[in-house]
Tab-separated table of C-alpha atoms in Angstrom:
chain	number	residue	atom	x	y	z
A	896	UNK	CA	0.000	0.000	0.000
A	897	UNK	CA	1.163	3.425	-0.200
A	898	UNK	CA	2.917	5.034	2.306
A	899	UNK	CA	0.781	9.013	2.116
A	900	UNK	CA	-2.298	9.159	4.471
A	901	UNK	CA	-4.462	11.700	2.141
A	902	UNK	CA	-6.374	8.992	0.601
A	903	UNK	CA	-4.024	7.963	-1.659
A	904	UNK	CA	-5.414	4.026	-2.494
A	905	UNK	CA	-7.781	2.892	-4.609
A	906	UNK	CA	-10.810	1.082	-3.194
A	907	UNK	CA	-12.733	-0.804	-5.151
A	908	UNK	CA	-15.730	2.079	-6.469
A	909	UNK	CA	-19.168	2.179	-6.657
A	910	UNK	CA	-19.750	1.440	-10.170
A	911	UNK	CA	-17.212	-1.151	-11.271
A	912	UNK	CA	-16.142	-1.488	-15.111
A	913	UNK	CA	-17.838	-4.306	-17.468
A	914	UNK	CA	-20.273	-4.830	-14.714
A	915	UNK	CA	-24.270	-4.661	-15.941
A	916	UNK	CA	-25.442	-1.776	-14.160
A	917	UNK	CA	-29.324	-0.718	-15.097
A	918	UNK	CA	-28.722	2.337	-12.281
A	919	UNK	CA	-30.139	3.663	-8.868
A	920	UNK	CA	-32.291	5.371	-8.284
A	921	UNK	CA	-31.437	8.657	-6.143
A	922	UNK	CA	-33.491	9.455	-3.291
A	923	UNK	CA	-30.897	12.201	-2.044
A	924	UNK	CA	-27.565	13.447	-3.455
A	925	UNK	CA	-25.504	14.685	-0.504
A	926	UNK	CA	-25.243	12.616	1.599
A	927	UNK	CA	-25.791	10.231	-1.085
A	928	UNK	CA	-28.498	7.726	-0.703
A	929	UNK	CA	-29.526	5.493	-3.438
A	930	UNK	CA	-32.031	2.987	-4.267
A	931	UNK	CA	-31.838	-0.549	-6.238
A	932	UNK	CA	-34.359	-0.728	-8.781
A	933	UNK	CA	-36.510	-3.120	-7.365
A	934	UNK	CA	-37.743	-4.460	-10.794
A	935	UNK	CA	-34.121	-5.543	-12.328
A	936	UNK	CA	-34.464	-7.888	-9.492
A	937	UNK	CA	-32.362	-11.269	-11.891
A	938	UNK	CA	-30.711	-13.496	-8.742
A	939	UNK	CA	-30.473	-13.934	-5.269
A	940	UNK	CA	-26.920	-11.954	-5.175
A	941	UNK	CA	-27.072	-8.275	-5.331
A	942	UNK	CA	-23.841	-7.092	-7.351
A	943	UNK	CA	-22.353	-4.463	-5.405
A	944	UNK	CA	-22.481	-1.788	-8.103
A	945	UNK	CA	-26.646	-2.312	-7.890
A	946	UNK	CA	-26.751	-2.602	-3.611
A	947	UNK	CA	-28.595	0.418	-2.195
A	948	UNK	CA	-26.411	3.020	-0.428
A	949	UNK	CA	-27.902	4.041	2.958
A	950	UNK	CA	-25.738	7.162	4.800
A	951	UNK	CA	-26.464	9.309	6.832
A	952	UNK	CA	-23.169	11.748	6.046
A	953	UNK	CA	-20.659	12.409	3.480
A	954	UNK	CA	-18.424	9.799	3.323
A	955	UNK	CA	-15.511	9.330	5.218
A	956	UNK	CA	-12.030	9.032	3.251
A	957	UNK	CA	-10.372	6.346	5.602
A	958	UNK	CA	-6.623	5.406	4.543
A	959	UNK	CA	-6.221	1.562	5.516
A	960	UNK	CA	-2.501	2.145	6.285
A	961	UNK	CA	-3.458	4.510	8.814
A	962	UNK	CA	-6.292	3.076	10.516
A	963	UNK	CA	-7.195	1.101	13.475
A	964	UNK	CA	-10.041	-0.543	14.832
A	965	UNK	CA	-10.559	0.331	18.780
A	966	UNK	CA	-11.967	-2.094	21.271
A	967	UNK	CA	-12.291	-0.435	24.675
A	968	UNK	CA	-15.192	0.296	27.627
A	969	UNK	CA	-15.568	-3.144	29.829
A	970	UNK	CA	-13.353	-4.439	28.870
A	971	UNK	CA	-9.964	-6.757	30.309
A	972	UNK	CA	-7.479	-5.138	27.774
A	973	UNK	CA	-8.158	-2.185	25.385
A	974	UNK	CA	-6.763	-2.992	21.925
A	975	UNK	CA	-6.443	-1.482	18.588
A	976	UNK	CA	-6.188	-3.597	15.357
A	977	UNK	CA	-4.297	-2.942	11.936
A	978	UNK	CA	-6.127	-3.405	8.691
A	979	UNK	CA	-3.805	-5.658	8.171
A	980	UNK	CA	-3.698	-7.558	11.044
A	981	UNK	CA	-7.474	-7.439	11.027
A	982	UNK	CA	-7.114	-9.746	7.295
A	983	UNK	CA	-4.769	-12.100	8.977
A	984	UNK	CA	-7.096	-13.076	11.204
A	985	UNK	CA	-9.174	-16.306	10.564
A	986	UNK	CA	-11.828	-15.222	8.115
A	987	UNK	CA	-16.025	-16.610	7.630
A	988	UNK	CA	-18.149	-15.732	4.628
A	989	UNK	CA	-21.484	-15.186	5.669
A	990	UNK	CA	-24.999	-14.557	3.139
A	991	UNK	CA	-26.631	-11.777	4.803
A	992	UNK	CA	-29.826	-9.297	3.408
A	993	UNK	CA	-29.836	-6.045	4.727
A	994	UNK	CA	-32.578	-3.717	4.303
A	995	UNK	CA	-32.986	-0.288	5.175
A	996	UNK	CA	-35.402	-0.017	8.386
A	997	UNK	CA	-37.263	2.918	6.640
A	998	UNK	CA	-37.774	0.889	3.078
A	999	UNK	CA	-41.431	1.282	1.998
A	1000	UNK	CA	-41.757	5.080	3.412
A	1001	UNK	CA	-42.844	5.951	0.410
A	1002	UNK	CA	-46.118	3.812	0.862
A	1003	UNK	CA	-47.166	5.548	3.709
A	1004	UNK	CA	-49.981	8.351	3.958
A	1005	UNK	CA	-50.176	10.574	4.253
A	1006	UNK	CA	-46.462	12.006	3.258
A	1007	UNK	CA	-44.386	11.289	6.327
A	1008	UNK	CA	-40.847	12.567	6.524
A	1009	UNK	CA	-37.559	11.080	5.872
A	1010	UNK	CA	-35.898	9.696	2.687
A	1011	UNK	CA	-39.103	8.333	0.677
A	1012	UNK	CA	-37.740	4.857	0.153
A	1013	UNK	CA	-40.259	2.729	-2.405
A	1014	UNK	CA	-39.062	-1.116	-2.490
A	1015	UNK	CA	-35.103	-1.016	-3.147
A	1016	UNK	CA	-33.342	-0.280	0.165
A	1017	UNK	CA	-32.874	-3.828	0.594
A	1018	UNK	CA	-30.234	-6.249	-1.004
A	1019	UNK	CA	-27.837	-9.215	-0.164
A	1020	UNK	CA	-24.668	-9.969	-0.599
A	1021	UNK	CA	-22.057	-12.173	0.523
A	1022	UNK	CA	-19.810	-10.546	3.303
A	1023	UNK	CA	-16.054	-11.768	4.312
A	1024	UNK	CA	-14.281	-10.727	7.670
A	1025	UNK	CA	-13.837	-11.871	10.991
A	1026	UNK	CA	-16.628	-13.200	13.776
A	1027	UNK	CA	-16.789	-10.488	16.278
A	1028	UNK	CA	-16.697	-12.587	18.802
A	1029	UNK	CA	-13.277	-13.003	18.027
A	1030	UNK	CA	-12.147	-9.648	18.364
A	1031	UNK	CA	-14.773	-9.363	21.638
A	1032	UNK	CA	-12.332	-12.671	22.903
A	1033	UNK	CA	-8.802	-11.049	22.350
A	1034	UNK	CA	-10.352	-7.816	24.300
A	1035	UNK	CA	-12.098	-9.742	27.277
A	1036	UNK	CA	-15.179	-8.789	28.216
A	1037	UNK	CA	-16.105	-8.320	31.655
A	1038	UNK	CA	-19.031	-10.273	33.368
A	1039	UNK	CA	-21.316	-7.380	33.639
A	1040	UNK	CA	-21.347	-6.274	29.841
A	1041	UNK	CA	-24.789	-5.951	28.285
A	1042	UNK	CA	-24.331	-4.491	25.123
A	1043	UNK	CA	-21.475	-3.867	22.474
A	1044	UNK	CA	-21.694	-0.327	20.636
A	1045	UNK	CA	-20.453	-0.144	16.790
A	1046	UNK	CA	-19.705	3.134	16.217
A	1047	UNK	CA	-18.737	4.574	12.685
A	1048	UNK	CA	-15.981	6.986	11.253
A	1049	UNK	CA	-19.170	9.223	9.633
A	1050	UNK	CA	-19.942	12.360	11.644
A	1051	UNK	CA	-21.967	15.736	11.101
A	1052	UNK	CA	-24.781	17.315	12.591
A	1053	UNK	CA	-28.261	17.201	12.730
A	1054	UNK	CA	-30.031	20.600	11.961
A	1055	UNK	CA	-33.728	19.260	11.779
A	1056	UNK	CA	-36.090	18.341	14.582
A	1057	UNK	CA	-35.225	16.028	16.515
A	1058	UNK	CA	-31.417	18.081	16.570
A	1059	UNK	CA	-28.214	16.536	17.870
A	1060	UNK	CA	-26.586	18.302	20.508
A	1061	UNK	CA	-23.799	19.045	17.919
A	1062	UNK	CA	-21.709	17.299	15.445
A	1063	UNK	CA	-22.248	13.375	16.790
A	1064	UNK	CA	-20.956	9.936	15.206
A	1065	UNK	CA	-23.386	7.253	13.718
A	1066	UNK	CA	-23.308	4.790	16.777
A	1067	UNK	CA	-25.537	1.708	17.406
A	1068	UNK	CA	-25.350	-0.489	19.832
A	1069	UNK	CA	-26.282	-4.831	20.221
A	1070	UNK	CA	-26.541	-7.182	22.611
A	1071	UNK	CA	-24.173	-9.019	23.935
A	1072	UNK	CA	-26.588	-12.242	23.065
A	1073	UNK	CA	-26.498	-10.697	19.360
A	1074	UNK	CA	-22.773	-9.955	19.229
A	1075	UNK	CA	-21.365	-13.301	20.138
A	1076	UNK	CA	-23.496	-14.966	17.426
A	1077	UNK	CA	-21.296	-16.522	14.867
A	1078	UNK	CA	-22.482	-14.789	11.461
A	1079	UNK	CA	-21.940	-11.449	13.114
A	1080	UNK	CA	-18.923	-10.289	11.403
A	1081	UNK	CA	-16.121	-6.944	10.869
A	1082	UNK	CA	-16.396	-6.859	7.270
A	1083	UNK	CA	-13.834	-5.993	4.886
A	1084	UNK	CA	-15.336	-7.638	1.432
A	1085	UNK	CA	-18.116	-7.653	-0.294
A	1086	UNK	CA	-19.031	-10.573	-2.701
A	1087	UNK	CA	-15.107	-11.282	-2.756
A	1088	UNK	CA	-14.133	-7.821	-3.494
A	1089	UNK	CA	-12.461	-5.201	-0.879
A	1090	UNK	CA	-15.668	-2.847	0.569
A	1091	UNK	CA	-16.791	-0.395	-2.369
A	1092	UNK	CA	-16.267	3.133	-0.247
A	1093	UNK	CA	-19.921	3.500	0.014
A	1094	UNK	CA	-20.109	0.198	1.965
A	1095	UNK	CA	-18.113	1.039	4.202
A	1096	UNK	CA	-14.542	0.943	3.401
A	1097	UNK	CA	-12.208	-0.257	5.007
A	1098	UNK	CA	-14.820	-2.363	7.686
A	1099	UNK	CA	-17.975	-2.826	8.337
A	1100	UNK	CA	-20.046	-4.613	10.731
A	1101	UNK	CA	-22.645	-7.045	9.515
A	1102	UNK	CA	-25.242	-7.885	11.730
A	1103	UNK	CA	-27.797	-10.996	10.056
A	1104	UNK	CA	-31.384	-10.767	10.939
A	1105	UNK	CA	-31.502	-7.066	12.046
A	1106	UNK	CA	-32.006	-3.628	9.941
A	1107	UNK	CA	-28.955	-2.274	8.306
A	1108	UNK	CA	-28.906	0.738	10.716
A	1109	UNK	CA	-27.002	-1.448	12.741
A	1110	UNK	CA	-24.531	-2.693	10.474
A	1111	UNK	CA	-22.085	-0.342	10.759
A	1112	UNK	CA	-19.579	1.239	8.138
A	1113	UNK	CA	-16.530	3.060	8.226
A	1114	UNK	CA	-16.532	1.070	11.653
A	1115	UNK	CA	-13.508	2.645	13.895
A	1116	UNK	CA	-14.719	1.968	17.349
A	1117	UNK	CA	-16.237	-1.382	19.259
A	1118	UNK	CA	-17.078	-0.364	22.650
A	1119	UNK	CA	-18.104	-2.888	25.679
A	1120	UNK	CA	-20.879	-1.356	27.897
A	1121	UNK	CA	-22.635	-2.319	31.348
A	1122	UNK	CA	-25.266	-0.074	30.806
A	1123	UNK	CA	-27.841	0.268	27.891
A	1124	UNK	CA	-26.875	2.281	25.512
A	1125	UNK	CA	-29.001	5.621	24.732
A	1126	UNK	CA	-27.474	7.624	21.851
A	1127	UNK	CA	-29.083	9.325	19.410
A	1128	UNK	CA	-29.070	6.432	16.798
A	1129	UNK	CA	-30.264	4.403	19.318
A	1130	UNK	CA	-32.870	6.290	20.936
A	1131	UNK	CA	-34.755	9.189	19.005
A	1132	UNK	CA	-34.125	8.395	15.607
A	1133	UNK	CA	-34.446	3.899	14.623
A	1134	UNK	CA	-36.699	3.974	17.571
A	1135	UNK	CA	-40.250	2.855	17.803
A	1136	UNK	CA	-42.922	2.888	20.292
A	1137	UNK	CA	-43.436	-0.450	22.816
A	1138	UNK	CA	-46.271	-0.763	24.543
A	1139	UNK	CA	-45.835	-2.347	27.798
A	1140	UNK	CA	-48.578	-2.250	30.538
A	1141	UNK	CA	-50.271	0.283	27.664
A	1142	UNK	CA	-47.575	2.633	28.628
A	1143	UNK	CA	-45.569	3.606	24.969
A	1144	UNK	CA	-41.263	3.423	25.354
A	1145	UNK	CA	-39.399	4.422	22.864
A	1146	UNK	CA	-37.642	0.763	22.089
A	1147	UNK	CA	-34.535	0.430	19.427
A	1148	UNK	CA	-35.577	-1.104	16.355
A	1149	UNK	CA	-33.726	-4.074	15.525
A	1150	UNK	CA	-34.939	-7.495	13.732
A	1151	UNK	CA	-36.569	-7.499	10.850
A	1152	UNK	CA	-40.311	-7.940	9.623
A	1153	UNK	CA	-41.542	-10.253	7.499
A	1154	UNK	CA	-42.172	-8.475	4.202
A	1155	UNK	CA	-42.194	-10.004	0.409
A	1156	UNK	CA	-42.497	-7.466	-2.606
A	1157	UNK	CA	-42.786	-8.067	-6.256
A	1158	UNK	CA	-40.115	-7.095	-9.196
A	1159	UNK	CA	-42.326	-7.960	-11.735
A	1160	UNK	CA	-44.881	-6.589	-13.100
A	1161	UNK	CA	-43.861	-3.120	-12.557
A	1162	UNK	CA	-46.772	-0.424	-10.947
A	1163	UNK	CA	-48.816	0.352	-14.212
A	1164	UNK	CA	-47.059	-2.161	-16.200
A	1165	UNK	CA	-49.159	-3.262	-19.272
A	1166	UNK	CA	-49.578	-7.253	-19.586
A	1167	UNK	CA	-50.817	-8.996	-22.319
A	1168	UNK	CA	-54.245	-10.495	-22.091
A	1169	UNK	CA	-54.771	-14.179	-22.049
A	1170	UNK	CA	-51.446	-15.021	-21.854
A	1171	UNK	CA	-49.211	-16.605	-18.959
A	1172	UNK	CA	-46.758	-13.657	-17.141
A	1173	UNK	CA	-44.275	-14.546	-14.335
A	1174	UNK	CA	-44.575	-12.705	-11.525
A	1175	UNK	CA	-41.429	-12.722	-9.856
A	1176	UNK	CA	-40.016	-11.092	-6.735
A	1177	UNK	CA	-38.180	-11.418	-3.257
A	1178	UNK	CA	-39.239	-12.085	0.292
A	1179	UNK	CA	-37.179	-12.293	3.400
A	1180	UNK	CA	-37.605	-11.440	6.982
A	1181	UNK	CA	-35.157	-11.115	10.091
A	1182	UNK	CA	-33.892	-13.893	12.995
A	1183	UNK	CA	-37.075	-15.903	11.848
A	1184	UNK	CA	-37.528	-18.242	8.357
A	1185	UNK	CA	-39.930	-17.231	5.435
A	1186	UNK	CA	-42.090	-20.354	5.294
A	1187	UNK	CA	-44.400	-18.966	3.426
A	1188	UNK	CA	-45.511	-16.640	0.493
A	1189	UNK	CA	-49.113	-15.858	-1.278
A	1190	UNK	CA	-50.178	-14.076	-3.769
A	1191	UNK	CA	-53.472	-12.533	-4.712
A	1192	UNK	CA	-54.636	-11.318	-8.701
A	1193	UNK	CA	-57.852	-10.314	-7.505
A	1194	UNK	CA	-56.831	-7.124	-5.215
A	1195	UNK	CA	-56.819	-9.535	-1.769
A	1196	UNK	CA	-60.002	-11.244	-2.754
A	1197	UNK	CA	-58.318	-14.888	-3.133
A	1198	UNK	CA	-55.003	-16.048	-2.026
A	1199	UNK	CA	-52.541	-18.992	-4.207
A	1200	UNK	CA	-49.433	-20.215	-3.094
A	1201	UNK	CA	-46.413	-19.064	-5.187
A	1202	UNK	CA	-43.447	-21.508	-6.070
A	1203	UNK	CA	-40.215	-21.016	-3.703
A	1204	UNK	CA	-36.672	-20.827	-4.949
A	1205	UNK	CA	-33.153	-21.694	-4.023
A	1206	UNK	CA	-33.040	-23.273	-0.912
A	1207	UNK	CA	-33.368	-21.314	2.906
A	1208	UNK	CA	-30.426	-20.224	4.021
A	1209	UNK	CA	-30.855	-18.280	7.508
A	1210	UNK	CA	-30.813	-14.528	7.197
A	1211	UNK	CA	-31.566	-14.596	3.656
A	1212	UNK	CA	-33.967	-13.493	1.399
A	1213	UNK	CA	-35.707	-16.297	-1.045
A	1214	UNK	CA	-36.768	-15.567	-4.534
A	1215	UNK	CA	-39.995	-16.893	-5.858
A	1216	UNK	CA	-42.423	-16.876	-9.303
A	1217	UNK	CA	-45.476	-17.765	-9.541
A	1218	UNK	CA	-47.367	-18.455	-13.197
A	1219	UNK	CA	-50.279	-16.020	-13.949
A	1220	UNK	CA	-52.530	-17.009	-16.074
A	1221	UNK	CA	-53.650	-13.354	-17.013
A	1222	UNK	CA	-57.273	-12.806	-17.989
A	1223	UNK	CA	-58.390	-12.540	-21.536
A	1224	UNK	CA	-60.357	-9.000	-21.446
A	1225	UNK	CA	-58.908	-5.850	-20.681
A	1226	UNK	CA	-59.067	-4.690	-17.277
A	1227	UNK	CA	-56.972	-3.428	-14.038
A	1228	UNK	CA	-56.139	-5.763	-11.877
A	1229	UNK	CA	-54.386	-5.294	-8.105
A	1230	UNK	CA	-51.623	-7.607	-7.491
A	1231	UNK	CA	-50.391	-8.000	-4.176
A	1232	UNK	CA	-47.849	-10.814	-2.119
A	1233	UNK	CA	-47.557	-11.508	1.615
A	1234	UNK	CA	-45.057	-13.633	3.861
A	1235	UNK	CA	-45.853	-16.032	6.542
A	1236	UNK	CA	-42.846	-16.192	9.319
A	1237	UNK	CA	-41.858	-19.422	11.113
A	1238	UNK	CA	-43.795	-18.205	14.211
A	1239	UNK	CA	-46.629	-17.751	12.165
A	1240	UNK	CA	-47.018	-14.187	11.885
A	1241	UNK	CA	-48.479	-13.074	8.486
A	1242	UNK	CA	-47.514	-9.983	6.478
A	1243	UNK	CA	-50.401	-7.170	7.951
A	1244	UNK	CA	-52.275	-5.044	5.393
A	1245	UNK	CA	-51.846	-1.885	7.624
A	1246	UNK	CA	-48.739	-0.251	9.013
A	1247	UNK	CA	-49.086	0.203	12.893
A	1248	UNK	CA	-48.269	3.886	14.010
A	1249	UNK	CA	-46.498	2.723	17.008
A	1250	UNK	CA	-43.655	1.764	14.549
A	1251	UNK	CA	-42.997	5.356	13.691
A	1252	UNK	CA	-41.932	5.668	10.130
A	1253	UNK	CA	-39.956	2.253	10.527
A	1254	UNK	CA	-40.255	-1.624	9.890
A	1255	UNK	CA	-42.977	-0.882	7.110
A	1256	UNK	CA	-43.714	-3.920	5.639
A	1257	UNK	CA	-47.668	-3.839	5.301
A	1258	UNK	CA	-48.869	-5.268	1.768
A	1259	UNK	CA	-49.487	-2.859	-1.374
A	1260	UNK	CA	-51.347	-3.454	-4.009
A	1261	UNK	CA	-49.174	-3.515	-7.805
A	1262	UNK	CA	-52.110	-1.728	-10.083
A	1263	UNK	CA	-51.538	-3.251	-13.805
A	1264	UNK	CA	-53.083	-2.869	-16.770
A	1265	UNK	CA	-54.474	-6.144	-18.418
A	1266	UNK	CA	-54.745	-5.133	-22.472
């Protein structure tokens, strides 16, 4: 690597050369935030010039020869790891979806606020690093610690309501319980290529089964903590309201909700009459298993089982088809999917308030014309 600090490598970009890119879509420029055209949907691997770009700052320009990885707070023995000596260590691959805990915004109303997110903050990828549980083993936790905060290189300022008391890091924070799972990882490729930068270059964390707010990037700092954690991240904003005893707390969002959307056909899409279309599309939920996906070509009148593919693989979203036989005289018809959860618990057709502008996965209609 070189030996200057002002940025002076060359990460593997955003776009990469000879790669089939149909293009994101941009739901805000600076900082950038992109969307995956939900409809190009082809396989079960997101290439990582098409994965949706979630940040919440400009990016930070982090020089590999110069940075470190901090493990501190309850710790037995602080330590700070090399990017180098972070590769060394023994690697895992791990298949892991992330989606965006405010994907499907855009279906609420009326108009609430944040980045209007349709279908396409969601994607998955193969992710190479190291377990950290490893790293949380060299430090040595102490018996009281409760969580583990990720905190991220990316820093600014919040000028909207609710403000940040000043310029703040993006931090989240996990369970102990989550942290020492083995597919948790520090993440330094993506589908066998060093972290494009707006992934997260150098490391990330990846954190299966939960929204991508908590998988980390630009990750500089793992901190051990007795106490819950209550940043801003954590608290105010990727919060939702729990109801226990009828009494509303603002709780951290974390797993993911069982949600399945279609690619195809598109909203307004024309289909030919009387012939057979595949309708194609994705479903996936969090620490649970999709056992389940219907479909309805009557608007939610009927309900048909639609064909599963690949085989489960935990954490992981499934693709499926199903054959429509599409009537013979022009109409509209309302298209819509839902997934069933291995606890049971079915796709809703209504967001609940009490989950903010978050974890929206109630069903929506895909209008099409039929001509």
């Amino acid at each position: 690597m070189a030996g200057t600090t002002l940025f002076p490598f060359a990460p593997t970009p955003l776009i990469e050369k000879n790669d089939a890119f149909p293009g994101l879509i941009t739901r805000e420029k600076e900082p950038s935030n992109l969307e995956f055209p939900f409809a190009t949907l082809k396989g079960r691997i997101t290439p990582n010039a098409q994965f949706f770009v979630r940040s919440h700052f400009p990016f930070p320009k982090l020089d590999p020869d110069v940075w470190k990885l901090s493990i501190t707070g309850d710790v037995k023995r602080a330590i700070t790891i090399s990017y180098d000596e972070l590769r060394k260590m023994p690697s895992k691959t791990v298949m892991a979806t992330l989606e965006c805990a405010g994907n499907g915004r855009a279906k609420l109303a009326p108009k609430v606020k944040g980045l209007l997110w349709e279908q396409g903050a969601v994607g998955n990828a193969e992710w190479t690093g190291v377990p950290l549980s490893a790293l949380l083993e060299k430090a040595g936790l102490n018996a009281d610690v409760l969580e583990i905060i990720l905190e991220g290189a990316d820093k600014g300022e919040i000028t909207e309501e609710p403000r940040s008391p000043g310029e703040i890091h993006f931090a989240r924070s996990i369970s102990l319980k989550k942290a020492l799972e083995a597919n948790v990882l520090i993440a330094y490729q993506m589908n066998g290529k060093d972290l494009p930068i707006a992934h997260g270059y150098p490391v990330r964390a990846i954190i299966p089964g939960w929204y991508g707010m908590a998988s980390i990037k630009w990750l500089t700092n793992i901190i051990a903590t007795s106490k819950p954690f209550e940043g801003y991240w954590q608290t105010i904003e990727y919060a939702y309201w729990k109801r226990q005893a009828n009494q509303p707390t603002l709780t951290a969002v974390t797993a993911v909700e069982a949600k399945a959307e279609i690619a195809r056909p598109m909203l307004h899409e024309v289909v030919p009459a009387g012939k057979p279309y595949r309708v194609h599309g994705a479903a996936w939920c969090g620490e649970k298993s999709v056992i389940k996906v219907e479909i309805s070509t009557d608007n939610g009148l009927s309900w048909q089982d639609v064909k599963l593919l690949d085989t489960e693989i935990p954490n992981v979203w499934r693709l499926w088809e199903f054959n429509w036989q599409v009537p013979s005289k022009p109409s509209t018809a309302g298209i819509l999917v839902r997934a069933t959860d291995s606890d049971g618990r079915v796709q809703p057709d209504k967001h609940d308030p009490d989950r903010r502008t978050y974890m929206v996965n109630k069903t929506v209609a895909m209008e099409v014309e039929i001509g």
